[in-house]
Amino acid sequence: MSTYWCELAMLPGGVRRHVRLRTERGRIVEVVAEEPMEPGDTVLAGLVLPGFANAHSHAFHRALRGRTHADGGNFWTWREAMYRVTEHLDPDAYRALATAVFAEMVLAGYTVVGEFHYLHHRAGGRPYDDPNAMGEALVAAAADAGIRLTLIDTLYIAGGLTGGGHVPLDAVQERFSDGSAAAWAERVGALHPAEGWRVAAAVHSVRAVPRADLSVLAGAAVEHGWPVHAHLSEQPGENLACESFYGCSPTRLLADEGLLTPAASLVHATHLGDDDIALLGSAGACAVLCPTTERDLADGIGPARALADSGARLAVGSDQQAVVDPFEEVRGVEMHERLESLERGRFSPVDLLALGTYEGYRSLGWDDGGILAPHHVADLVAVRTDSVRTAGCSVDQILYAATSADVTDVVVAGEHVVAGGRHRLGDVGRLLAGALGQVRG
């Protein structure tokens, strides 16, 4: 049992002063405002928010930060550099790198991460002795770093899609594939989630998963109760290839195969037509936007307001780790909308907090997270209100000013993982430098 006394806390009804949060077994059991501090309380200064959810991450992409900008290029040239990183990853190196990356996330205020995992096997697609060794490395890394994990295990069958059909896997992509959707389902079904982590299923994209395999994944997800994620319409070329070969948009293809449901999360959703937006909205699906990645890779600006107006939910992710900062991601949703619409206030501060916390938790299968209220998981983040960035801000608008540098304390499952700006693992920068040194050759 732990009790946290918060100078200020963002509760479902708004900001309250002097809030005592009592936790037991990793959950909030009592929330009382206007309470005096008591002996034994852990004091959290500043404003305490629900923990942020990183609904889309590729941990190993962190190796590319600040190393791909010299020659311009686009998503496809960036992808070649990303593929080269995979050559240096085995379960030990993957665990070390993911531990450091996940620790960076916790320092920034993320308390749960959805790791979109497709680096399954050895070179050539040869399984490890434990076929889930790479996934288990991520599970161990999350436990070491003190962050909740949804392991989004990804189906990857084909090397791409053209107007003439799917193309074979290349030499790098063979590591990503189980060979068939049935083999993928068997391997993922052997995972045994425990306290602190869960499993979701993913279609890498309609480029990498032929139509006939989509229903296999859909059936496995229903059988096991897994949420379903998929990269969707990140690039115009994906739409063109899908229209040419299947005669429909990627969104329509997923819908026709039973994958658009309230349990579905569609990542990026950048280049959508009006019919696509309506399909996502009518399904009550979630669009996971990744603003810092989308701007870094020059992918485009997704139709966030139109999606929300259609009935779709929104969440955010750090994706390729060009930036690890939940404030920048949620703020990016609004700022991108302003650039598109030439209007301010496309999303309210309450909307932005919800898509950064509660909706992200829902996307990852944690319906009991993202709110500071009894019966919810005890995941919370304390943010300075007196830094050079936040001094003078209205506390209910702090998302427009704060950055990850303003996070002082992070509690996950009632455990004080970051205290006074220091992670329990120590110097995370040093951890990152050591892990990155192993995977850069």
Tab-separated table of C-alpha atoms in Angstrom:
chain	number	residue	atom	x	y	z
A	1	MET	CA	0.000	0.000	0.000
A	2	SER	CA	1.252	3.499	-0.905
A	3	THR	CA	-0.280	6.929	-0.457
A	4	TYR	CA	0.608	9.903	-2.623
A	5	TRP	CA	-0.208	13.469	-1.591
A	6	CYS	CA	-0.509	15.686	-4.656
A	7	GLU	CA	-0.153	19.442	-4.572
A	8	LEU	CA	-2.494	19.560	-7.567
A	9	ALA	CA	-4.131	16.693	-9.446
A	10	MET	CA	-6.138	16.431	-12.659
A	11	LEU	CA	-9.191	14.426	-11.613
A	12	PRO	CA	-12.130	13.538	-13.887
A	13	GLY	CA	-13.965	16.687	-12.754
A	14	GLY	CA	-10.979	18.997	-13.208
A	15	VAL	CA	-7.943	20.165	-11.263
A	16	ARG	CA	-8.189	19.826	-7.471
A	17	ARG	CA	-5.822	20.885	-4.693
A	18	HIS	CA	-4.174	18.757	-2.004
A	19	VAL	CA	-5.306	15.375	-3.273
A	20	ARG	CA	-4.484	12.164	-1.419
A	21	LEU	CA	-4.334	9.073	-3.646
A	22	ARG	CA	-4.270	5.787	-1.770
A	23	THR	CA	-3.149	2.737	-3.723
A	24	GLU	CA	-3.223	-0.997	-2.998
A	25	ARG	CA	-1.883	-3.797	-5.179
A	26	GLY	CA	-1.186	-1.405	-8.010
A	27	ARG	CA	-4.636	0.173	-8.110
A	28	ILE	CA	-6.164	3.393	-6.840
A	29	VAL	CA	-8.547	2.669	-4.003
A	30	GLU	CA	-9.282	6.175	-2.716
A	31	VAL	CA	-9.061	9.747	-4.023
A	32	VAL	CA	-9.791	12.632	-1.646
A	33	ALA	CA	-9.238	16.336	-2.382
A	34	GLU	CA	-8.537	19.191	0.052
A	35	GLU	CA	-6.800	16.810	2.424
A	36	PRO	CA	-3.841	17.708	4.640
A	37	MET	CA	-0.584	15.871	4.198
A	38	GLU	CA	-0.091	12.997	6.633
A	39	PRO	CA	3.027	11.246	7.936
A	40	GLY	CA	4.101	8.545	5.491
A	41	ASP	CA	2.630	10.234	2.435
A	42	THR	CA	4.857	10.507	-0.622
A	43	VAL	CA	4.628	14.128	-1.730
A	44	LEU	CA	4.225	14.912	-5.425
A	45	ALA	CA	4.708	18.603	-6.170
A	46	GLY	CA	3.334	20.386	-9.217
A	47	LEU	CA	0.426	18.974	-11.209
A	48	VAL	CA	-0.277	15.239	-11.173
A	49	LEU	CA	-1.797	13.783	-14.338
A	50	PRO	CA	-2.876	10.279	-15.293
A	51	GLY	CA	-0.010	8.357	-16.866
A	52	PHE	CA	0.375	8.754	-20.626
A	53	ALA	CA	-0.108	5.869	-23.056
A	54	ASN	CA	2.317	5.303	-25.921
A	55	ALA	CA	-0.023	3.400	-28.216
A	56	HIS	CA	2.491	2.734	-30.998
A	57	SER	CA	6.213	2.079	-30.562
A	58	HIS	CA	9.048	0.414	-32.443
A	59	ALA	CA	11.761	0.389	-29.787
A	60	PHE	CA	14.654	-0.523	-32.055
A	61	HIS	CA	14.021	2.479	-34.323
A	62	ARG	CA	15.568	4.574	-31.540
A	63	ALA	CA	18.934	3.661	-33.087
A	64	LEU	CA	18.144	5.986	-36.013
A	65	ARG	CA	17.484	9.185	-34.088
A	66	GLY	CA	19.548	12.035	-35.478
A	67	ARG	CA	21.253	9.826	-38.067
A	68	THR	CA	19.042	9.901	-41.173
A	69	HIS	CA	18.812	13.563	-42.150
A	70	ALA	CA	21.974	14.239	-44.147
A	71	ASP	CA	20.717	13.262	-47.597
A	72	GLY	CA	17.014	14.092	-47.492
A	73	GLY	CA	15.017	11.191	-48.849
A	74	ASN	CA	11.625	9.919	-47.780
A	75	PHE	CA	9.958	7.117	-45.833
A	76	TRP	CA	11.267	4.460	-48.206
A	77	THR	CA	14.920	5.548	-47.990
A	78	TRP	CA	14.576	5.839	-44.212
A	79	ARG	CA	13.240	2.268	-44.155
A	80	GLU	CA	16.454	0.962	-45.704
A	81	ALA	CA	18.441	2.434	-42.816
A	82	MET	CA	15.977	0.905	-40.368
A	83	TYR	CA	16.395	-2.523	-41.934
A	84	ARG	CA	20.174	-2.304	-41.450
A	85	VAL	CA	19.682	-1.906	-37.696
A	86	THR	CA	17.911	-5.266	-37.498
A	87	GLU	CA	21.108	-7.055	-38.543
A	88	HIS	CA	22.614	-6.354	-35.120
A	89	LEU	CA	19.697	-7.477	-32.956
A	90	ASP	CA	19.391	-10.746	-31.084
A	91	PRO	CA	17.406	-11.339	-27.877
A	92	ASP	CA	20.155	-10.015	-25.582
A	93	ALA	CA	20.853	-6.885	-27.615
A	94	TYR	CA	17.116	-6.334	-28.100
A	95	ARG	CA	16.461	-6.535	-24.372
A	96	ALA	CA	19.253	-4.084	-23.577
A	97	LEU	CA	18.098	-1.577	-26.176
A	98	ALA	CA	14.401	-1.876	-25.328
A	99	THR	CA	15.128	-1.513	-21.604
A	100	ALA	CA	16.881	1.791	-22.228
A	101	VAL	CA	14.207	3.022	-24.654
A	102	PHE	CA	11.372	2.059	-22.328
A	103	ALA	CA	13.173	3.766	-19.439
A	104	GLU	CA	13.412	6.915	-21.568
A	105	MET	CA	9.654	6.670	-22.078
A	106	VAL	CA	8.978	6.418	-18.349
A	107	LEU	CA	11.201	9.433	-17.675
A	108	ALA	CA	9.098	11.315	-20.217
A	109	GLY	CA	5.788	10.396	-18.548
A	110	TYR	CA	4.656	7.302	-20.427
A	111	THR	CA	3.329	4.574	-18.138
A	112	VAL	CA	2.189	2.021	-20.735
A	113	VAL	CA	3.592	1.205	-24.164
A	114	GLY	CA	2.258	-0.735	-27.116
A	115	GLU	CA	5.274	-2.314	-28.793
A	116	PHE	CA	4.429	-3.122	-32.415
A	117	HIS	CA	6.649	-6.186	-32.610
A	118	TYR	CA	7.645	-7.859	-35.863
A	119	LEU	CA	11.335	-8.701	-35.382
A	120	HIS	CA	10.567	-12.317	-34.529
A	121	HIS	CA	13.305	-14.628	-35.796
A	122	ARG	CA	16.930	-15.034	-36.803
A	123	ALA	CA	18.215	-14.020	-40.222
A	124	GLY	CA	16.542	-16.084	-42.922
A	125	GLY	CA	13.457	-16.539	-40.743
A	126	ARG	CA	15.000	-19.314	-38.641
A	127	PRO	CA	13.233	-19.437	-35.255
A	128	TYR	CA	15.149	-19.187	-32.017
A	129	ASP	CA	15.003	-22.219	-29.707
A	130	ASP	CA	12.183	-20.332	-28.016
A	131	PRO	CA	10.131	-19.032	-30.981
A	132	ASN	CA	9.030	-16.092	-28.824
A	133	ALA	CA	12.526	-15.206	-27.599
A	134	MET	CA	12.442	-11.724	-29.107
A	135	GLY	CA	9.004	-10.996	-27.677
A	136	GLU	CA	10.070	-12.284	-24.281
A	137	ALA	CA	13.070	-9.925	-24.461
A	138	LEU	CA	10.632	-7.030	-24.800
A	139	VAL	CA	8.554	-8.300	-21.875
A	140	ALA	CA	11.671	-8.477	-19.705
A	141	ALA	CA	12.766	-5.019	-20.848
A	142	ALA	CA	9.426	-3.491	-19.880
A	143	ALA	CA	9.617	-5.082	-16.436
A	144	ASP	CA	13.171	-3.782	-15.981
A	145	ALA	CA	12.150	-0.275	-17.048
A	146	GLY	CA	8.983	-0.233	-14.932
A	147	ILE	CA	6.431	0.337	-17.702
A	148	ARG	CA	3.271	-1.556	-18.576
A	149	LEU	CA	3.474	-3.346	-21.905
A	150	THR	CA	1.064	-4.481	-24.566
A	151	LEU	CA	3.085	-6.742	-26.852
A	152	ILE	CA	1.483	-6.106	-30.239
A	153	ASP	CA	2.633	-9.217	-32.062
A	154	THR	CA	2.616	-8.598	-35.782
A	155	LEU	CA	1.712	-10.769	-38.743
A	156	TYR	CA	4.058	-10.208	-41.687
A	157	ILE	CA	3.716	-12.484	-44.742
A	158	ALA	CA	4.598	-10.587	-47.935
A	159	GLY	CA	7.374	-8.219	-48.953
A	160	GLY	CA	5.042	-5.556	-50.328
A	161	LEU	CA	2.151	-4.861	-52.665
A	162	THR	CA	2.054	-3.563	-56.231
A	163	GLY	CA	-0.732	-3.196	-58.741
A	164	GLY	CA	0.100	-6.736	-59.849
A	165	GLY	CA	-0.110	-8.291	-56.389
A	166	HIS	CA	2.019	-9.100	-53.379
A	167	VAL	CA	5.756	-9.554	-53.791
A	168	PRO	CA	8.002	-12.029	-51.928
A	169	LEU	CA	9.822	-11.183	-48.741
A	170	ASP	CA	13.313	-9.814	-49.171
A	171	ALA	CA	16.276	-11.121	-47.174
A	172	VAL	CA	15.711	-8.733	-44.259
A	173	GLN	CA	11.953	-9.238	-44.094
A	174	GLU	CA	12.349	-12.995	-43.698
A	175	ARG	CA	13.127	-12.312	-40.013
A	176	PHE	CA	9.692	-10.754	-39.645
A	177	SER	CA	7.651	-13.676	-40.966
A	178	ASP	CA	6.331	-16.929	-39.519
A	179	GLY	CA	5.666	-18.202	-43.039
A	180	SER	CA	1.899	-18.372	-42.693
A	181	ALA	CA	-0.907	-16.795	-40.708
A	182	ALA	CA	-1.623	-20.143	-39.042
A	183	ALA	CA	1.985	-20.454	-37.847
A	184	TRP	CA	1.856	-16.879	-36.550
A	185	ALA	CA	-1.336	-17.617	-34.605
A	186	GLU	CA	0.184	-20.766	-33.098
A	187	ARG	CA	3.323	-18.926	-31.966
A	188	VAL	CA	1.468	-15.966	-30.469
A	189	GLY	CA	-1.058	-18.256	-28.819
A	190	ALA	CA	1.808	-19.799	-26.844
A	191	LEU	CA	2.477	-16.487	-25.059
A	192	HIS	CA	1.297	-16.356	-21.454
A	193	PRO	CA	0.623	-12.770	-20.345
A	194	ALA	CA	1.093	-11.973	-16.688
A	195	GLU	CA	0.725	-9.000	-14.380
A	196	GLY	CA	2.040	-5.902	-16.115
A	197	TRP	CA	1.809	-7.039	-19.732
A	198	ARG	CA	-0.774	-8.110	-22.258
A	199	VAL	CA	-0.939	-9.284	-25.876
A	200	ALA	CA	-2.492	-7.669	-28.932
A	201	ALA	CA	-2.472	-8.790	-32.566
A	202	ALA	CA	-1.366	-6.729	-35.534
A	203	VAL	CA	-1.649	-6.707	-39.276
A	204	HIS	CA	1.605	-5.058	-40.256
A	205	SER	CA	-0.188	-3.458	-43.225
A	206	VAL	CA	-2.213	-4.501	-46.224
A	207	ARG	CA	1.119	-4.411	-48.078
A	208	ALA	CA	2.553	-7.173	-45.896
A	209	VAL	CA	-0.544	-9.317	-45.278
A	210	PRO	CA	-2.518	-10.727	-48.231
A	211	ARG	CA	-6.282	-10.637	-48.065
A	212	ALA	CA	-6.666	-14.369	-47.438
A	213	ASP	CA	-4.606	-14.090	-44.237
A	214	LEU	CA	-6.553	-11.212	-42.717
A	215	SER	CA	-9.473	-13.413	-41.669
A	216	VAL	CA	-7.093	-15.846	-39.937
A	217	LEU	CA	-5.778	-13.037	-37.763
A	218	ALA	CA	-9.285	-11.747	-37.128
A	219	GLY	CA	-10.380	-15.177	-35.936
A	220	ALA	CA	-7.384	-15.587	-33.621
A	221	ALA	CA	-7.985	-12.145	-32.143
A	222	VAL	CA	-11.607	-12.953	-31.381
A	223	GLU	CA	-10.678	-16.346	-29.919
A	224	HIS	CA	-8.105	-14.848	-27.531
A	225	GLY	CA	-9.732	-11.485	-26.905
A	226	TRP	CA	-6.799	-9.569	-28.366
A	227	PRO	CA	-7.072	-5.969	-29.539
A	228	VAL	CA	-6.067	-5.587	-33.210
A	229	HIS	CA	-3.669	-2.956	-34.572
A	230	ALA	CA	-2.564	-2.183	-38.132
A	231	HIS	CA	-0.530	0.403	-39.993
A	232	LEU	CA	-3.059	2.096	-42.277
A	233	SER	CA	-2.580	4.413	-45.248
A	234	GLU	CA	0.687	5.851	-44.009
A	235	GLN	CA	1.799	6.414	-47.616
A	236	PRO	CA	-0.212	7.298	-50.751
A	237	GLY	CA	1.593	4.468	-52.546
A	238	GLU	CA	-0.084	1.941	-50.258
A	239	ASN	CA	-3.506	3.268	-51.228
A	240	LEU	CA	-2.682	3.194	-54.928
A	241	ALA	CA	-1.378	-0.381	-54.823
A	242	CYS	CA	-4.399	-1.592	-52.837
A	243	GLU	CA	-6.858	0.111	-55.170
A	244	SER	CA	-5.062	-1.314	-58.200
A	245	PHE	CA	-4.892	-4.900	-56.971
A	246	TYR	CA	-7.902	-5.290	-54.658
A	247	GLY	CA	-10.155	-2.624	-56.146
A	248	CYS	CA	-10.682	-0.881	-52.819
A	249	SER	CA	-8.930	1.234	-50.232
A	250	PRO	CA	-6.907	-0.372	-47.401
A	251	THR	CA	-9.607	0.715	-44.946
A	252	ARG	CA	-12.340	-0.977	-46.943
A	253	LEU	CA	-10.235	-4.131	-47.262
A	254	LEU	CA	-9.820	-4.349	-43.480
A	255	ALA	CA	-13.515	-3.654	-42.973
A	256	ASP	CA	-14.578	-6.344	-45.437
A	257	GLU	CA	-12.409	-8.890	-43.614
A	258	GLY	CA	-13.970	-8.126	-40.221
A	259	LEU	CA	-11.078	-6.176	-38.732
A	260	LEU	CA	-12.754	-2.808	-38.176
A	261	THR	CA	-14.325	-3.079	-34.727
A	262	PRO	CA	-14.202	-1.083	-31.479
A	263	ALA	CA	-11.157	-3.227	-30.585
A	264	ALA	CA	-9.243	-2.043	-33.663
A	265	SER	CA	-6.520	0.614	-33.701
A	266	LEU	CA	-5.345	1.985	-37.037
A	267	VAL	CA	-1.915	3.566	-36.907
A	268	HIS	CA	-1.156	6.790	-38.820
A	269	ALA	CA	-4.418	6.801	-40.855
A	270	THR	CA	-2.856	9.709	-42.718
A	271	HIS	CA	-4.139	9.448	-46.279
A	272	LEU	CA	-7.832	8.639	-45.908
A	273	GLY	CA	-10.793	9.429	-48.114
A	274	ASP	CA	-14.186	10.469	-46.795
A	275	ASP	CA	-15.505	6.902	-47.070
A	276	ASP	CA	-12.530	5.601	-45.086
A	277	ILE	CA	-13.124	8.127	-42.326
A	278	ALA	CA	-16.793	7.156	-42.180
A	279	LEU	CA	-15.860	3.459	-41.916
A	280	LEU	CA	-13.539	4.075	-38.972
A	281	GLY	CA	-16.115	6.255	-37.263
A	282	SER	CA	-19.035	3.861	-37.715
A	283	ALA	CA	-16.904	1.044	-36.310
A	284	GLY	CA	-15.914	3.092	-33.259
A	285	ALA	CA	-12.297	2.207	-34.021
A	286	CYS	CA	-9.267	4.103	-32.761
A	287	ALA	CA	-6.835	6.053	-34.957
A	288	VAL	CA	-3.349	6.148	-33.430
A	289	LEU	CA	-1.633	9.290	-34.644
A	290	CYS	CA	2.131	9.725	-34.405
A	291	PRO	CA	2.696	13.437	-35.075
A	292	THR	CA	6.435	13.608	-34.398
A	293	THR	CA	7.130	10.633	-36.660
A	294	GLU	CA	4.764	11.799	-39.372
A	295	ARG	CA	6.527	15.159	-39.536
A	296	ASP	CA	10.002	13.586	-39.276
A	297	LEU	CA	9.352	11.265	-42.223
A	298	ALA	CA	7.365	13.847	-44.212
A	299	ASP	CA	4.402	11.468	-44.250
A	300	GLY	CA	1.651	14.071	-44.043
A	301	ILE	CA	-0.986	15.281	-41.598
A	302	GLY	CA	-3.793	12.918	-40.665
A	303	PRO	CA	-7.451	14.048	-40.568
A	304	ALA	CA	-7.712	14.059	-36.780
A	305	ARG	CA	-10.729	16.365	-36.431
A	306	ALA	CA	-12.657	14.647	-39.195
A	307	LEU	CA	-11.969	11.260	-37.612
A	308	ALA	CA	-13.128	12.430	-34.195
A	309	ASP	CA	-16.259	14.016	-35.702
A	310	SER	CA	-17.052	10.720	-37.448
A	311	GLY	CA	-17.063	8.833	-34.144
A	312	ALA	CA	-13.546	7.396	-34.234
A	313	ARG	CA	-11.427	7.552	-31.110
A	314	LEU	CA	-7.905	9.007	-31.126
A	315	ALA	CA	-4.667	8.050	-29.376
A	316	VAL	CA	-0.981	8.840	-29.937
A	317	GLY	CA	2.305	6.978	-30.228
A	318	SER	CA	6.011	7.738	-30.484
A	319	ASP	CA	6.478	5.223	-33.344
A	320	GLN	CA	10.102	5.560	-34.534
A	321	GLN	CA	11.331	7.441	-31.407
A	322	ALA	CA	12.501	10.567	-33.262
A	323	VAL	CA	11.001	12.227	-30.187
A	324	VAL	CA	9.967	10.602	-26.917
A	325	ASP	CA	7.685	13.189	-25.343
A	326	PRO	CA	3.950	12.650	-24.763
A	327	PHE	CA	3.332	16.391	-24.454
A	328	GLU	CA	4.761	16.947	-27.920
A	329	GLU	CA	2.637	14.141	-29.387
A	330	VAL	CA	-0.697	15.315	-27.971
A	331	ARG	CA	0.113	18.944	-28.698
A	332	GLY	CA	1.063	17.909	-32.230
A	333	VAL	CA	-2.461	16.641	-32.904
A	334	GLU	CA	-3.835	20.126	-32.265
A	335	MET	CA	-0.982	22.000	-33.943
A	336	HIS	CA	-1.185	19.940	-37.139
A	337	GLU	CA	-4.923	20.630	-37.253
A	338	ARG	CA	-4.266	24.347	-36.901
A	339	LEU	CA	-1.905	24.281	-39.872
A	340	GLU	CA	-4.468	22.440	-41.981
A	341	SER	CA	-7.534	24.438	-40.948
A	342	LEU	CA	-6.053	27.871	-40.109
A	343	GLU	CA	-8.104	27.718	-36.901
A	344	ARG	CA	-7.155	27.282	-33.258
A	345	GLY	CA	-8.926	25.174	-30.674
A	346	ARG	CA	-9.620	22.186	-32.894
A	347	PHE	CA	-9.260	20.028	-29.758
A	348	SER	CA	-9.744	21.241	-26.201
A	349	PRO	CA	-7.169	20.592	-23.472
A	350	VAL	CA	-9.567	18.000	-22.041
A	351	ASP	CA	-9.720	16.262	-25.438
A	352	LEU	CA	-5.926	16.217	-25.736
A	353	LEU	CA	-5.462	14.772	-22.259
A	354	ALA	CA	-8.003	12.031	-22.982
A	355	LEU	CA	-6.369	10.970	-26.246
A	356	GLY	CA	-2.964	10.942	-24.544
A	357	THR	CA	-4.113	8.906	-21.564
A	358	TYR	CA	-7.479	7.155	-21.378
A	359	GLU	CA	-7.964	6.470	-25.085
A	360	GLY	CA	-4.405	5.200	-25.432
A	361	TYR	CA	-4.931	2.791	-22.560
A	362	ARG	CA	-8.142	1.553	-24.207
A	363	SER	CA	-6.339	1.070	-27.503
A	364	LEU	CA	-3.851	-1.210	-25.758
A	365	GLY	CA	-6.432	-3.290	-23.934
A	366	TRP	CA	-6.161	-1.563	-20.549
A	367	ASP	CA	-9.672	-0.202	-20.077
A	368	ASP	CA	-8.892	0.420	-16.415
A	369	GLY	CA	-6.184	3.030	-17.016
A	370	GLY	CA	-5.722	6.674	-17.875
A	371	ILE	CA	-7.935	8.179	-15.156
A	372	LEU	CA	-7.138	9.172	-11.568
A	373	ALA	CA	-10.116	7.492	-9.930
A	374	PRO	CA	-10.816	4.518	-7.672
A	375	HIS	CA	-10.718	1.060	-9.275
A	376	HIS	CA	-8.275	2.239	-11.935
A	377	VAL	CA	-4.594	1.346	-12.211
A	378	ALA	CA	-2.313	3.539	-10.111
A	379	ASP	CA	-0.341	5.137	-12.949
A	380	LEU	CA	0.402	8.830	-12.516
A	381	VAL	CA	2.826	11.540	-13.596
A	382	ALA	CA	3.893	14.695	-11.727
A	383	VAL	CA	4.737	17.748	-13.846
A	384	ARG	CA	6.475	20.923	-12.723
A	385	THR	CA	4.364	24.076	-12.793
A	386	ASP	CA	7.319	26.380	-12.048
A	387	SER	CA	9.863	25.540	-14.762
A	388	VAL	CA	11.013	28.003	-17.412
A	389	ARG	CA	8.437	26.413	-19.717
A	390	THR	CA	5.453	26.143	-17.385
A	391	ALA	CA	5.795	29.097	-15.006
A	392	GLY	CA	2.693	31.257	-15.264
A	393	CYS	CA	0.628	28.709	-17.218
A	394	SER	CA	-2.951	27.940	-16.323
A	395	VAL	CA	-2.653	24.429	-14.951
A	396	ASP	CA	-5.572	23.219	-17.046
A	397	GLN	CA	-3.615	24.235	-20.179
A	398	ILE	CA	-0.245	22.844	-19.195
A	399	LEU	CA	-0.247	20.426	-22.150
A	400	TYR	CA	0.443	23.434	-24.387
A	401	ALA	CA	3.628	24.390	-22.535
A	402	ALA	CA	5.179	21.432	-20.720
A	403	THR	CA	7.694	18.992	-22.177
A	404	SER	CA	9.099	15.698	-20.968
A	405	ALA	CA	11.817	17.713	-19.181
A	406	ASP	CA	9.149	18.938	-16.752
A	407	VAL	CA	8.276	15.433	-15.510
A	408	THR	CA	9.637	14.908	-12.003
A	409	ASP	CA	7.905	11.763	-10.769
A	410	VAL	CA	6.277	8.745	-12.381
A	411	VAL	CA	4.284	6.073	-10.581
A	412	VAL	CA	3.372	2.814	-12.347
A	413	ALA	CA	1.126	0.271	-10.618
A	414	GLY	CA	1.594	2.219	-7.396
A	415	GLU	CA	5.381	1.944	-7.637
A	416	HIS	CA	7.510	5.100	-7.637
A	417	VAL	CA	9.635	4.389	-10.728
A	418	VAL	CA	10.888	7.940	-11.336
A	419	ALA	CA	11.536	10.150	-8.293
A	420	GLY	CA	12.897	13.662	-8.479
A	421	GLY	CA	13.576	13.254	-12.177
A	422	ARG	CA	15.730	10.141	-11.711
A	423	HIS	CA	14.766	6.685	-12.969
A	424	ARG	CA	15.314	3.760	-10.632
A	425	LEU	CA	17.772	2.292	-13.175
A	426	GLY	CA	20.011	5.342	-12.831
A	427	ASP	CA	21.470	7.272	-15.753
A	428	VAL	CA	19.180	6.452	-18.689
A	429	GLY	CA	21.364	8.382	-21.109
A	430	ARG	CA	24.255	6.094	-20.276
A	431	LEU	CA	22.002	3.052	-20.691
A	432	LEU	CA	20.973	4.283	-24.126
A	433	ALA	CA	24.542	4.994	-25.196
A	434	GLY	CA	25.676	1.523	-24.183
A	435	ALA	CA	22.752	-0.260	-25.833
A	436	LEU	CA	22.973	1.780	-29.027
A	437	GLY	CA	26.675	1.019	-29.265
A	438	GLN	CA	25.818	-2.673	-29.550
A	439	VAL	CA	23.436	-2.275	-32.502
A	440	ARG	CA	25.242	0.216	-34.717
A	441	GLY	CA	28.020	-2.115	-35.801
